[in-house]
Structure formats: C-alpha cells, structure tokens
PDB file of C-alpha atoms and ligand atoms in Angstrom:
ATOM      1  CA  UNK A 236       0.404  -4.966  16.449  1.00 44.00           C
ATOM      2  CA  UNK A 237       0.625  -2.725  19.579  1.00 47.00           C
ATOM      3  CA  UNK A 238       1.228   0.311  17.253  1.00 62.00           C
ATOM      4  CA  UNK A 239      -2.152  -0.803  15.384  1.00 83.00           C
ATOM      5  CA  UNK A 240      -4.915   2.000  16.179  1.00 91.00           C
ATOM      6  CA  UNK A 241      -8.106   1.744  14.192  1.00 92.00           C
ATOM      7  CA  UNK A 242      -8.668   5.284  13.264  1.00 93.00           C
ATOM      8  CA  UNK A 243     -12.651   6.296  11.909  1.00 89.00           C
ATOM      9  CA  UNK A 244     -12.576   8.736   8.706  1.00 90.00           C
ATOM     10  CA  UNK A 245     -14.602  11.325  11.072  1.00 91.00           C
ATOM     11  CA  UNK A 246     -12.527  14.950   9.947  1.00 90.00           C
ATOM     12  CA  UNK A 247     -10.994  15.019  13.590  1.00 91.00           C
ATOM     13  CA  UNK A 248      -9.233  11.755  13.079  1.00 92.00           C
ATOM     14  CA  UNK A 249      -8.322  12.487   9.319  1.00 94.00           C
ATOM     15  CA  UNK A 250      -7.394  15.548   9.524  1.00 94.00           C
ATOM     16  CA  UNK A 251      -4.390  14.711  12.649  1.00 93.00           C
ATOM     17  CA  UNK A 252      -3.422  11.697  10.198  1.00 94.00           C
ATOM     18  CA  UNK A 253      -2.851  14.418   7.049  1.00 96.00           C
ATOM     19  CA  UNK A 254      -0.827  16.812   9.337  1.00 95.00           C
ATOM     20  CA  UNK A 255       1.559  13.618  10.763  1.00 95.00           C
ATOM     21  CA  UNK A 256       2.020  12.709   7.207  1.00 96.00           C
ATOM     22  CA  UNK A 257       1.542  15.720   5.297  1.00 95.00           C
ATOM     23  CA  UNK A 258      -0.997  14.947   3.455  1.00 97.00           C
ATOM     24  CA  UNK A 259      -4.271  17.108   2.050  1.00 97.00           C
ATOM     25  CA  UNK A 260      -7.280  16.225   3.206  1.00 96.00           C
ATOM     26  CA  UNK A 261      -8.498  15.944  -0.847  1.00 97.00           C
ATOM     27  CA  UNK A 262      -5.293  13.526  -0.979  1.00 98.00           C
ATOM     28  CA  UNK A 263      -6.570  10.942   1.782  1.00 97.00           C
ATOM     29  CA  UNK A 264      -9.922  10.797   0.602  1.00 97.00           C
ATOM     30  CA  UNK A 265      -8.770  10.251  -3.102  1.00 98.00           C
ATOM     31  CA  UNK A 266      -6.410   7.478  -2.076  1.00 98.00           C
ATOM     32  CA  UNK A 267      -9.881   5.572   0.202  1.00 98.00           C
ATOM     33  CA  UNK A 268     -12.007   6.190  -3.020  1.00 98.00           C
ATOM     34  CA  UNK A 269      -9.405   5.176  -5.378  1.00 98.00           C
ATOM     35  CA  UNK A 270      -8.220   1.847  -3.381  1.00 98.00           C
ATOM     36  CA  UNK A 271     -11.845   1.159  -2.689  1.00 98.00           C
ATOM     37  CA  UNK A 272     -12.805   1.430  -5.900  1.00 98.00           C
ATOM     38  CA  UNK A 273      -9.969  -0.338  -7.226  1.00 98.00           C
ATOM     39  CA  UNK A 274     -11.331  -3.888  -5.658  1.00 98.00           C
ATOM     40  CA  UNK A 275     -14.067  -3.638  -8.394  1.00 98.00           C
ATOM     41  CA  UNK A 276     -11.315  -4.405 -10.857  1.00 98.00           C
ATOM     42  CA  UNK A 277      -9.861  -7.316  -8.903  1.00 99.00           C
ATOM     43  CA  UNK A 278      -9.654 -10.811 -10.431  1.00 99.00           C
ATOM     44  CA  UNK A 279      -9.823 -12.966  -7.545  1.00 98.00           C
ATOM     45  CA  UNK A 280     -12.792 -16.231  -8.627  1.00 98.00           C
ATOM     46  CA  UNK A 281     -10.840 -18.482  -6.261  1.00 98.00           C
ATOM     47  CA  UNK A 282     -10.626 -16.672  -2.593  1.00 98.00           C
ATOM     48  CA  UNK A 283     -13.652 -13.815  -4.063  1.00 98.00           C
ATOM     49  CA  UNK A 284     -11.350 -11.462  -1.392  1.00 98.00           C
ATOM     50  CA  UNK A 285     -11.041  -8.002  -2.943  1.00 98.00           C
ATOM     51  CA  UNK A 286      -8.006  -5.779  -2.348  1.00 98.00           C
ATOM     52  CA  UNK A 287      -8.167  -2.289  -3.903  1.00 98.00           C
ATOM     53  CA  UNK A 288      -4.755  -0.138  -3.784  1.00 98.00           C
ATOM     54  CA  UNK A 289      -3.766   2.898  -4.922  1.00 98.00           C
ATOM     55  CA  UNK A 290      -0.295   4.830  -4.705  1.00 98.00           C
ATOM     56  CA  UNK A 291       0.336   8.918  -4.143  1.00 98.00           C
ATOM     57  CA  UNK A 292       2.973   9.562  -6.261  1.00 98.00           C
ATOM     58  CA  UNK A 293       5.306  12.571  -4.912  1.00 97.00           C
ATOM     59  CA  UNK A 294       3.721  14.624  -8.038  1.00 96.00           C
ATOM     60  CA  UNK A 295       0.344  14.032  -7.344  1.00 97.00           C
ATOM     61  CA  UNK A 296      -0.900  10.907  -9.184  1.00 98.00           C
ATOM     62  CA  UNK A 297      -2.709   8.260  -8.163  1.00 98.00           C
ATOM     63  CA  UNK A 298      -1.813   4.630 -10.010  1.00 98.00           C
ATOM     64  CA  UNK A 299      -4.493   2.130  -8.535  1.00 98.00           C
ATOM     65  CA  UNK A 300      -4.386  -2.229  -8.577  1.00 98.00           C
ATOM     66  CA  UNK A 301      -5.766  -4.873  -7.435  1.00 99.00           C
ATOM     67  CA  UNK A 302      -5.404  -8.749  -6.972  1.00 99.00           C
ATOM     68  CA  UNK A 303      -5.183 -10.508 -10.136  1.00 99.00           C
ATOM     69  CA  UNK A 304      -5.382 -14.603  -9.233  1.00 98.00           C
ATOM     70  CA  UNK A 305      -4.376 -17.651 -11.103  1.00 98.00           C
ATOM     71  CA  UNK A 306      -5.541 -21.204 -11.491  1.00 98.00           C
ATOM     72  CA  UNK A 307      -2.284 -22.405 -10.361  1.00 98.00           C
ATOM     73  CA  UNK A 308      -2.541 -20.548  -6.756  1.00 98.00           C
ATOM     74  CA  UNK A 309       0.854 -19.112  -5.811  1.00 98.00           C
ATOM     75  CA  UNK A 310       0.911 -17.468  -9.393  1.00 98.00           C
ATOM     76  CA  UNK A 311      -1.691 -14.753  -8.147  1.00 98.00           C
ATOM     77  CA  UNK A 312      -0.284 -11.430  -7.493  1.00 98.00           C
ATOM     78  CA  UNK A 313      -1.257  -9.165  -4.729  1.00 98.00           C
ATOM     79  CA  UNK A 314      -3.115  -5.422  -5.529  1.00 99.00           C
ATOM     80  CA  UNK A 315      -0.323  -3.761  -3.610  1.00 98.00           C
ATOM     81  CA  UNK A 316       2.421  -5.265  -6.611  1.00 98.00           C
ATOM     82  CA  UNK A 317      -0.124  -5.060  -9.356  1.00 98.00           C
ATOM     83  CA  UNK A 318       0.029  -0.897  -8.224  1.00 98.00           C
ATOM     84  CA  UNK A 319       3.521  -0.939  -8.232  1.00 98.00           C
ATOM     85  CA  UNK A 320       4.264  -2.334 -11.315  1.00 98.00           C
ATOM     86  CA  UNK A 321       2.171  -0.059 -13.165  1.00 98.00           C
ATOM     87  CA  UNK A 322       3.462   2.698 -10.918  1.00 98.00           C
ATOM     88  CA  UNK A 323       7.330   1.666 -11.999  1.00 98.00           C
ATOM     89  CA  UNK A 324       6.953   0.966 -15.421  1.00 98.00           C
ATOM     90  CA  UNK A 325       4.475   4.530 -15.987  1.00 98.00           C
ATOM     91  CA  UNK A 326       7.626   6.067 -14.926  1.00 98.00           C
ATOM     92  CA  UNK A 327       7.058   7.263 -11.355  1.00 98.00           C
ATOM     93  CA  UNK A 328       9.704   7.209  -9.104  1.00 98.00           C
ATOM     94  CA  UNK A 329       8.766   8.961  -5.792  1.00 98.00           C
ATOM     95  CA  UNK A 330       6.273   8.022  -3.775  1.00 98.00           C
ATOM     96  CA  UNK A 331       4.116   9.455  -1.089  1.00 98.00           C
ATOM     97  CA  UNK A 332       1.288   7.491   0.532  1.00 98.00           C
ATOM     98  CA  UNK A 333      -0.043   3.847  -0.616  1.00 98.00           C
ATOM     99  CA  UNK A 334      -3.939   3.191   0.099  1.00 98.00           C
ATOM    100  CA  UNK A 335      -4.810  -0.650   0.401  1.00 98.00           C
ATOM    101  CA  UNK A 336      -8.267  -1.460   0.640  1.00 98.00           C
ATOM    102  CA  UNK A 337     -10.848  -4.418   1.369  1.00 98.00           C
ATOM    103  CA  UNK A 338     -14.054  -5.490   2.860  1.00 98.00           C
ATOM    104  CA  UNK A 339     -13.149  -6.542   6.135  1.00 98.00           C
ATOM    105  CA  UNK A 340     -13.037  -4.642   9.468  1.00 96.00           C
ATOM    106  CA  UNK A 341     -10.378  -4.348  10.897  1.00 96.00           C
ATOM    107  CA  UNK A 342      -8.598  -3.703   8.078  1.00 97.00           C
ATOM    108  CA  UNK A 343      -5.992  -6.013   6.361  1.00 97.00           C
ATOM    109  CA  UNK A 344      -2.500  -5.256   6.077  1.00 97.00           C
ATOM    110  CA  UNK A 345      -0.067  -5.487   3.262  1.00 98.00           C
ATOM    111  CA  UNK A 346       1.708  -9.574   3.162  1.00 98.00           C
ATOM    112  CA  UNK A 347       4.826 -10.077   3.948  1.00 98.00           C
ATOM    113  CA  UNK A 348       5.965 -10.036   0.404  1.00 98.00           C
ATOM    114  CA  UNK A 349       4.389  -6.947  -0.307  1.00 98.00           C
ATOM    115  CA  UNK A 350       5.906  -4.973   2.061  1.00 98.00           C
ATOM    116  CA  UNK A 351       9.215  -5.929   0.814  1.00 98.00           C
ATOM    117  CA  UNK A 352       8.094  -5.484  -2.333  1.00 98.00           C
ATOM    118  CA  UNK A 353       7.380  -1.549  -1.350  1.00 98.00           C
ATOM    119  CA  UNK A 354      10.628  -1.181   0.767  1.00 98.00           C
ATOM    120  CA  UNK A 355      12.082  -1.468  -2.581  1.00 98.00           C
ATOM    121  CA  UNK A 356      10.369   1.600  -3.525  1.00 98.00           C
ATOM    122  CA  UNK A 357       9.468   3.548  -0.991  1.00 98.00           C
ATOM    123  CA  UNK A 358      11.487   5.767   1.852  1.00 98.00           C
ATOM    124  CA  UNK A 359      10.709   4.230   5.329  1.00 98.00           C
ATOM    125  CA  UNK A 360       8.898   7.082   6.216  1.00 98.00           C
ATOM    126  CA  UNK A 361       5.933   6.302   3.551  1.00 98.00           C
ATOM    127  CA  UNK A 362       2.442   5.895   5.239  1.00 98.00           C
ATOM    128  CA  UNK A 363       0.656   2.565   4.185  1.00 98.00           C
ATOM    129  CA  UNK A 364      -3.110   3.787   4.938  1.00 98.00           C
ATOM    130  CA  UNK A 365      -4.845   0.588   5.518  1.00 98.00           C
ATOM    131  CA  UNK A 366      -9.265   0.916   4.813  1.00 98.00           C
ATOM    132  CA  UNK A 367     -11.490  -1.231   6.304  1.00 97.00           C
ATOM    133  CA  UNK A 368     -15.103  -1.772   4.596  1.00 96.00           C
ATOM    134  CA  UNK A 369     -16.199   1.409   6.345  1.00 96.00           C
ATOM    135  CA  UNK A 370     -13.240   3.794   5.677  1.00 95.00           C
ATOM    136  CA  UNK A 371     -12.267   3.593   9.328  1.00 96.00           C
ATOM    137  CA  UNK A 372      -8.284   3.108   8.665  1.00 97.00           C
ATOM    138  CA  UNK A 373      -5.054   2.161  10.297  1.00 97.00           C
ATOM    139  CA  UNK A 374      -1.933   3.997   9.212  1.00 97.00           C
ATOM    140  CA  UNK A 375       1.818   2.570   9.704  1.00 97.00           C
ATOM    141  CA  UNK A 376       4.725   3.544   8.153  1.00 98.00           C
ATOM    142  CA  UNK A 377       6.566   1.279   5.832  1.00 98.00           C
ATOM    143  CA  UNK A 378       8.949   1.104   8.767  1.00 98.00           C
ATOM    144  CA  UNK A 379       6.582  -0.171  11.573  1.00 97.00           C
ATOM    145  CA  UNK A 380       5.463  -2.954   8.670  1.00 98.00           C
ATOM    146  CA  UNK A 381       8.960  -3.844   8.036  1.00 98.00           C
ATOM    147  CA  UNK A 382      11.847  -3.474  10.738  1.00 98.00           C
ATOM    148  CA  UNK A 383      14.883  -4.138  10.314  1.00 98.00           C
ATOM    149  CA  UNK A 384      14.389  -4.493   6.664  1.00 98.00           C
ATOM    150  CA  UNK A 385      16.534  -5.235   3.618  1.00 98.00           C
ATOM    151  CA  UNK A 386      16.653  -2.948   0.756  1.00 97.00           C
ATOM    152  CA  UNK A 387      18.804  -1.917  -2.388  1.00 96.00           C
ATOM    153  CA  UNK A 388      21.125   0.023  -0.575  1.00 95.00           C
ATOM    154  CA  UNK A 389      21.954  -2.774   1.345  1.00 96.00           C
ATOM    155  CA  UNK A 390      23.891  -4.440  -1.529  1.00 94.00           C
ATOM    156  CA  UNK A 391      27.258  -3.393  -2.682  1.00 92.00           C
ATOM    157  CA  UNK A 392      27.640  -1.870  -6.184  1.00 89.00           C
ATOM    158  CA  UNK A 393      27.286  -4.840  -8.947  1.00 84.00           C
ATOM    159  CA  UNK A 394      30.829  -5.815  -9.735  1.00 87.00           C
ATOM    160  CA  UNK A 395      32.375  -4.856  -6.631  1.00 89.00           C
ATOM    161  CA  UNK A 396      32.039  -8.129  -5.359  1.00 83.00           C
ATOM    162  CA  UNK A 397      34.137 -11.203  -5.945  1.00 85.00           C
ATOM    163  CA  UNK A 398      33.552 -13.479  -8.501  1.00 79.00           C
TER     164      UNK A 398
HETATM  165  N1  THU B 497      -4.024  -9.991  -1.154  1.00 70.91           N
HETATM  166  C1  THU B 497      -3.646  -8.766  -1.633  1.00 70.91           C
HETATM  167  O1  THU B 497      -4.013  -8.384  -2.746  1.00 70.91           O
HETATM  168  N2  THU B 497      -2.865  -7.985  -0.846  1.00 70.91           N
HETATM  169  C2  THU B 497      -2.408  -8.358   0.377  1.00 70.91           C
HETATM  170  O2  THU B 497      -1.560  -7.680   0.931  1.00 70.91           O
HETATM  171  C3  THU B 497      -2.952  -9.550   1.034  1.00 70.91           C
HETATM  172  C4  THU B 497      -3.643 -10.510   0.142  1.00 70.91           C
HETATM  173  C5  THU B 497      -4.830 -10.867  -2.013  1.00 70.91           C
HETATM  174  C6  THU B 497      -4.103 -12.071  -2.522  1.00 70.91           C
HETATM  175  C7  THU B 497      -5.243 -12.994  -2.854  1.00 70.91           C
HETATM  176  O3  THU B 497      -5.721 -12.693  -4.144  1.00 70.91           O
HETATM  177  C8  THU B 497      -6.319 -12.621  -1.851  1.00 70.91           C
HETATM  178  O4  THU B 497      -5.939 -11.343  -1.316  1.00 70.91           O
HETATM  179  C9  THU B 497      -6.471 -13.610  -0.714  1.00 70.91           C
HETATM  180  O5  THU B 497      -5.277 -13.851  -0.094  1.00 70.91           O
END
C-alpha cells in the first residue's frame, strides 16, 4: 500500500492524525486502549491471533469486538463485524473512527470482507486507525481500503426493479 505510513503514537504524530480527522486527542487514545484491550475478549483457540476493535460512534461511544472462531473454520467472524453488529443492533447509526487492533507490527488491516462489511456503514471519509503491538498506527480512510466500492446506495429502491 503506497498510501501505508506507519505512524508512532509520539503526541507530534497523534496529534496531526486528530486534526486530519477531527478527532480529540482523549478520542484516539480511547479507541488504541479500547481495541487493544478488546483482543483479551477474543475467542480465537484455532489461529491464537487476537484482533481487538472498537468503533467511535458520532455521539461519543465506543462499542468494542473481537474475533470469535468456530470449529468449522469459515464460520469464525472477524472483531471488526463482531463491533458492528453490536454497534447496529445497540442502535447507533453514525459513525466516526473504527480502531482495529493486534499483536503484530506492522499492523494488520481490516479483510476484504470487513471492509465491505463497514462500507455498509460508514461514510467513505471514516478513518480505520490500524494499532500495531506498540500503538505505532496506520490510518486510511474507508475509501483508500475500498475503491471503487459497492454500497447501499448503489441499488435501486426494492420494487423498482422488474420481476
Ligand atoms: N481477523 C479479524 O478479526 N479481523 C481481520 O480483519 C483479519 C482477521 C481474525 C479472523 C481470525 O479469527 C484471525 O484473525 C486469523 O485470521
């Protein structure tokens, strides 16, 4: 990713990535503590790789998840959907910032199918803030993740089309 710049959570760095996304300072560090912590609560026996996320709602909360696996392997659901799921069916609506965290440097980035999964979501605009296992971080918008991409609007209004 050429747009890809590992960023360190010194206040110089953090601070320029809170003003390009308007973001307090409080705000970025709550969404690395909650997505880090969030990995603690990850199910994940079979690949023992711990994602932590957590979402800014446009009000101010935080809804964290993590990676819940299954037995039967492509069952297992990502943190990223786990936090949106609660996030959608809490109620919340707008959203601000997501925080995805994990123990690897440099840091991993949402799959494929969770970055569609936030288009649906999320304005192209929203920062995915992506923690390594130091808090050094990479930021992209859902855009960069996902050109081109395909979302609700996209479909004409059920019933409109022919049968
Ligand atoms: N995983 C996530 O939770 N989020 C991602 O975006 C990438 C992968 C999980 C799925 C699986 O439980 C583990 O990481 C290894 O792939």
């Amino acid at each position: 990713m050429s747009t890809a710049i590992l960023q360190s959570n010194n206040p110089t760095d953090v601070s320029s990535a809170c003003s390009t996304y308007s973001l307090t300072t409080l705000q970025f560090e709550t969404l690395h503590t909650r997505s880090a912590a969030a990995k603690a609560t990850a199910y994940c026996p079979y690949s023992r790789f711990h994602v932590g996320a957590s979402i800014l709602t446009e009000d101010g909360a935080f809804i964290d998840g993590a990676n819940v696996e299954n037995a039967s392997f492509p069952v297992g659901t990502c943190a990223e959907r786990v936090a949106f799921g609660k996030a959608i069916t809490e109620g919340h609506k707008k959203f601000k910032a997501v925080g995805v965290a994990t123990d690897i440097s440099p840091p991993a980035s949402p799959c494929g199918m969770c970055r569609q999964f936030i288009r649906e979501f999320c304005e192209l605009q929203t920062p995915i803030f992506m923690f390594d296992k130091d808090g050094a971080f990479v930021v992209m918008k859902l855009e960069q993740l996902l050109p081109l991409s395909f979302g609700p609007e996209a479909l004409p209004p059920p019933g409109s089309l022919p049968a």
